[in-house]
XYZ file of C-alpha atoms in Angstrom:
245
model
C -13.714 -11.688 20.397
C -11.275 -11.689 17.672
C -8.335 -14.238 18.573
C -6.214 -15.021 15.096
C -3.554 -12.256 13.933
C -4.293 -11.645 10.239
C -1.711 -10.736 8.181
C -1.204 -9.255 4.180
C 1.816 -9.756 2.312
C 1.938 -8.042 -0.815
C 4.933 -9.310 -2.644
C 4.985 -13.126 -1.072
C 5.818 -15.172 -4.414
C 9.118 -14.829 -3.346
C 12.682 -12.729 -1.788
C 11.926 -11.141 1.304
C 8.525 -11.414 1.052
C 8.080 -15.025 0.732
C 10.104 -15.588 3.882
C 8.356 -13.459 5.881
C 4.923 -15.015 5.162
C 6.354 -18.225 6.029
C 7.564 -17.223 9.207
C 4.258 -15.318 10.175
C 2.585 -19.037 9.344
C 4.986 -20.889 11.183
C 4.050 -18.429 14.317
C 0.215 -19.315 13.805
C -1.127 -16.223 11.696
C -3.784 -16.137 9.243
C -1.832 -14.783 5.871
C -3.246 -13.379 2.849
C -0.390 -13.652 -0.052
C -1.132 -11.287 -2.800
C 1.664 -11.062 -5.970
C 1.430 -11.153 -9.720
C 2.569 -14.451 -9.528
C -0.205 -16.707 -8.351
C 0.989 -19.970 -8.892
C 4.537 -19.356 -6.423
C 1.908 -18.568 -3.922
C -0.457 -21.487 -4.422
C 2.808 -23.739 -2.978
C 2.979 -21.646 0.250
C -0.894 -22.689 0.675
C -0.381 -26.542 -0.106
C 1.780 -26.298 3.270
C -0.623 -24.081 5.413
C -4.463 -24.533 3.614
C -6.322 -23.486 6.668
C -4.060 -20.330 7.102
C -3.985 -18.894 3.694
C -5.395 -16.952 1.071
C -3.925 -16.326 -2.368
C -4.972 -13.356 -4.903
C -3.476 -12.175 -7.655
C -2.164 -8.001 -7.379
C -0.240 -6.067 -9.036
C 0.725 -2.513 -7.184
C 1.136 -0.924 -10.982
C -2.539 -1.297 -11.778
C -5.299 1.241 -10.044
C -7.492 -1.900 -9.154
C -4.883 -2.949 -6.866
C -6.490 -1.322 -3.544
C -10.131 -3.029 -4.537
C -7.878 -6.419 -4.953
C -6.654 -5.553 -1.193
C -10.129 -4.978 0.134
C -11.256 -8.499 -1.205
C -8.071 -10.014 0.188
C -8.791 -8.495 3.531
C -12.358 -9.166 3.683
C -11.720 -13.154 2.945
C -9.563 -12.933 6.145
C -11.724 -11.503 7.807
C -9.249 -8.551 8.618
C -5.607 -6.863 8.482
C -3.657 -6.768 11.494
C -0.480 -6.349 9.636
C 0.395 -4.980 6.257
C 3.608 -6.315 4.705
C 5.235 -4.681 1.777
C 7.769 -6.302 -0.130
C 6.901 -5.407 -3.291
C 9.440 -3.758 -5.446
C 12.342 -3.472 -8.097
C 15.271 -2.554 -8.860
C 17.751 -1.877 -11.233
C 22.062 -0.974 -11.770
C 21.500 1.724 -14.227
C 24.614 3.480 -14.896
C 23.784 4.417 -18.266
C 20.604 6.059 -17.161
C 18.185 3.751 -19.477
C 14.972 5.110 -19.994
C 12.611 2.211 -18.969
C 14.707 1.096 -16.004
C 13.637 4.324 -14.604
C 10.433 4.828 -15.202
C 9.661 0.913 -14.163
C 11.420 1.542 -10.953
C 9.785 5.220 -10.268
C 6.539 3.531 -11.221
C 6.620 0.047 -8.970
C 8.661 1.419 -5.809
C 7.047 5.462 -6.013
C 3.511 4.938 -7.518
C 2.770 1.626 -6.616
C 4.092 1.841 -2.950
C 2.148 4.918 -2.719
C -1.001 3.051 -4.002
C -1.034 0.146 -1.807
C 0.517 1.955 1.626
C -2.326 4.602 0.815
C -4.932 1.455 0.743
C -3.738 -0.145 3.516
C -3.504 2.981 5.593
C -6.832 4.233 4.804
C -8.754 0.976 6.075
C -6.544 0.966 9.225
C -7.775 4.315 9.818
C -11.577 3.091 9.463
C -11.182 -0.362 11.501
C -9.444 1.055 14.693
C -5.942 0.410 13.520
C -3.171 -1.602 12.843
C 0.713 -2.078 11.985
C 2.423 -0.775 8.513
C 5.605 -2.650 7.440
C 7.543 -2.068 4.668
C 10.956 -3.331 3.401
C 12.719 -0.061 1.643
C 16.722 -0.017 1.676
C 19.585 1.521 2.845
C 20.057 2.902 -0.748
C 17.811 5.700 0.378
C 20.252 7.281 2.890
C 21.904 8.740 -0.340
C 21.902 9.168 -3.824
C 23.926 6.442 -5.138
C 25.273 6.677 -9.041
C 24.884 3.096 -10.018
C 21.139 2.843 -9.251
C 19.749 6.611 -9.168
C 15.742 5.976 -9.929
C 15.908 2.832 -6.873
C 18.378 5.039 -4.668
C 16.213 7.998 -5.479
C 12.254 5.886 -4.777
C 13.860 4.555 -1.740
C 14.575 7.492 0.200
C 10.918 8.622 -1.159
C 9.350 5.700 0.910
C 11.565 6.470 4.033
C 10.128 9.755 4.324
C 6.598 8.918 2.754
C 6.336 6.180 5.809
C 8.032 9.389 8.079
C 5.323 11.234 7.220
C 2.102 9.003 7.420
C 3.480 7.866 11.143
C 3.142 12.223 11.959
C 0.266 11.906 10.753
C -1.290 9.007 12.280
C 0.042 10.901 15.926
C -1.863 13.592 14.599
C -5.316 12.720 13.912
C -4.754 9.614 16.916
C -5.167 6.701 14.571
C -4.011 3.389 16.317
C -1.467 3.160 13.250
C 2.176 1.584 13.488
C 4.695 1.808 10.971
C 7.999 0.143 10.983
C 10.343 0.971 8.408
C 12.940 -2.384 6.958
C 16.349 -1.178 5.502
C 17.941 -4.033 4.904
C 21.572 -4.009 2.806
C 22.161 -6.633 -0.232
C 20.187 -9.823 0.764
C 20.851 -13.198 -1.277
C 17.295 -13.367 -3.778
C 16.375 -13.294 -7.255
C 16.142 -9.267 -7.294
C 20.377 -9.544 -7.434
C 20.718 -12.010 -9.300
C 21.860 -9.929 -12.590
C 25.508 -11.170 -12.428
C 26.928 -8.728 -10.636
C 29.167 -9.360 -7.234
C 27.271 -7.983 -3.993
C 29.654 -7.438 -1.358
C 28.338 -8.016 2.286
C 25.332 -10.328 0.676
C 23.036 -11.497 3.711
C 21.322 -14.535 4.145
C 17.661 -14.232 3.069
C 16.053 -16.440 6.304
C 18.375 -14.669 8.751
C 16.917 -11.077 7.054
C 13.514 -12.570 7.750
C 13.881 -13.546 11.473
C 15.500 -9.684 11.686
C 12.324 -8.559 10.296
C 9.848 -10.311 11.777
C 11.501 -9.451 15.192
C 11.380 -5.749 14.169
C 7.674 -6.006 13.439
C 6.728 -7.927 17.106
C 8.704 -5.214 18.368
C 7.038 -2.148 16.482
C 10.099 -1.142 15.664
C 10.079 2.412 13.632
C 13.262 2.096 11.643
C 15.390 -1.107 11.758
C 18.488 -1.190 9.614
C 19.736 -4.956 8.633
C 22.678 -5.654 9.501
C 25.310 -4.629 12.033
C 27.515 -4.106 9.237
C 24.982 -2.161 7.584
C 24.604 -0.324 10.547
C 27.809 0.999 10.131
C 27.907 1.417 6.771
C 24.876 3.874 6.658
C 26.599 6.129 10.194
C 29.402 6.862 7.275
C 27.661 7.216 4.584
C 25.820 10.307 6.992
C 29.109 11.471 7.801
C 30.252 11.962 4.272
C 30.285 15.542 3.322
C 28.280 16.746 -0.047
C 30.931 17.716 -2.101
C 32.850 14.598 -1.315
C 30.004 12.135 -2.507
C 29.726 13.860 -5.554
C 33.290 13.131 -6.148
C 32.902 9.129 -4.909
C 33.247 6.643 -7.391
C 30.654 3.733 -6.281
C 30.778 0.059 -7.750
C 29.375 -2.625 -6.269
């Protein structure tokens, strides 16, 4: 009878992801860390060796699902997916690239991996989806359309796969992250974050939300708020809203 709680974290080298996989080890669970960065994950298994296994994935490239399999199969299962995977970018000028790196990471590559994880869930009797999106998807916002834009996509892409697990009675969780500006590398591009969380305290907040099966958790209180007015902001008015950060 299976005992251990396996985990996959697909974005662990570091951010949100990184902390998360910590905590999950600190808690006692098996943890596969999969990133493009290998050797940021080899230091995570020089503190927990008997707990851990590393492979290399990127979500951009189509071989990333066969990568998963082989990460699952060494742990000998997935009760939990984790993704934390993603960019983003302050593109006010509308830069070509920026876009289309963001569309293809956060869209594409989210869709590629959730897809994976989702599909072997289905065929081994279930499991529990996390993913970390973003408040930014609530609405369009002008300084960062293409990560704005991708993160309302997985909001209602995660909507939609938890209908349809109901629907064809897969034992399927999903719980959707939407945390405001946390304190990690993907900020640091010298611009000053108002409201900038803690990255640890995020994590606890998240790995709450997951023990919890949380659907939708927003981080933080002040988030929380922030998002009810953002809702309450009428169309014609946000186009009119001049938003720096």
């Amino acid at each position: 009878m299976k005992t251990k709680k396996t985990a996959i974290v697909v974005g662990a080298s570091s951010g949100m992801g990184r902390e998360v996989a910590l905590l999950l080890l600190a808690d006692g669970w098996t943890v596969g860390l999969a990133a493009r960065r290998t050797d940021l994950l080899e230091s995570i298994k020089e503190q927990y060796p008997a707990q851990t296994e590393v492979s290399k994935l990127d979500i951009t490239q189509p071989s990333a699902p066969q990568t998963l399999y082989q990460l699952i199969e060494k742990l000998g299962g997935m009760d939990l997916y984790f993704h934390a995977s993603g960019i983003g970018y302050q593109n006010a000028m509308l830069t070509e690239d920026r876009e289309l790196r963001t569309v293809d990471t956060n869209a594409l590559g989210f869709t590629r991996m959730i897809g994976a994880a989702y599909r072997w869930m289905a065929q081994h009797g279930g499991g529990q989806i996390a993913v970390i999106s973003s408040i930014a998807g609530v609405r369009g916002l002008g300084p960062a359309p293409a990560y704005s834009a991708t993160k309302a996509f997985q909001n209602v892409y995660i909507q939609a796969l938890e209908q349809q697990a109901h629907m064809r009675n897969l034992n399927i969780a999903f719980t959707d992250i939407r945390p405001g500006f946390v304190d990690t590398a993907l900020l640091n591009d010298g611009t000053a974050y108002p409201m900038l969380m803690n990255p640890k305290r995020v994590a606890q907040h998240i790995v709450k939300a997951i023990a919890r099966r949380r659907h939708k958790v927003v981080i933080d209180w002040r988030y929380k708020m922030l998002v009810a007015a953002w809702h309450c902001v009428p169309g014609w008015l946000w186009r009119r809203l001049s938003i720096h950060n």
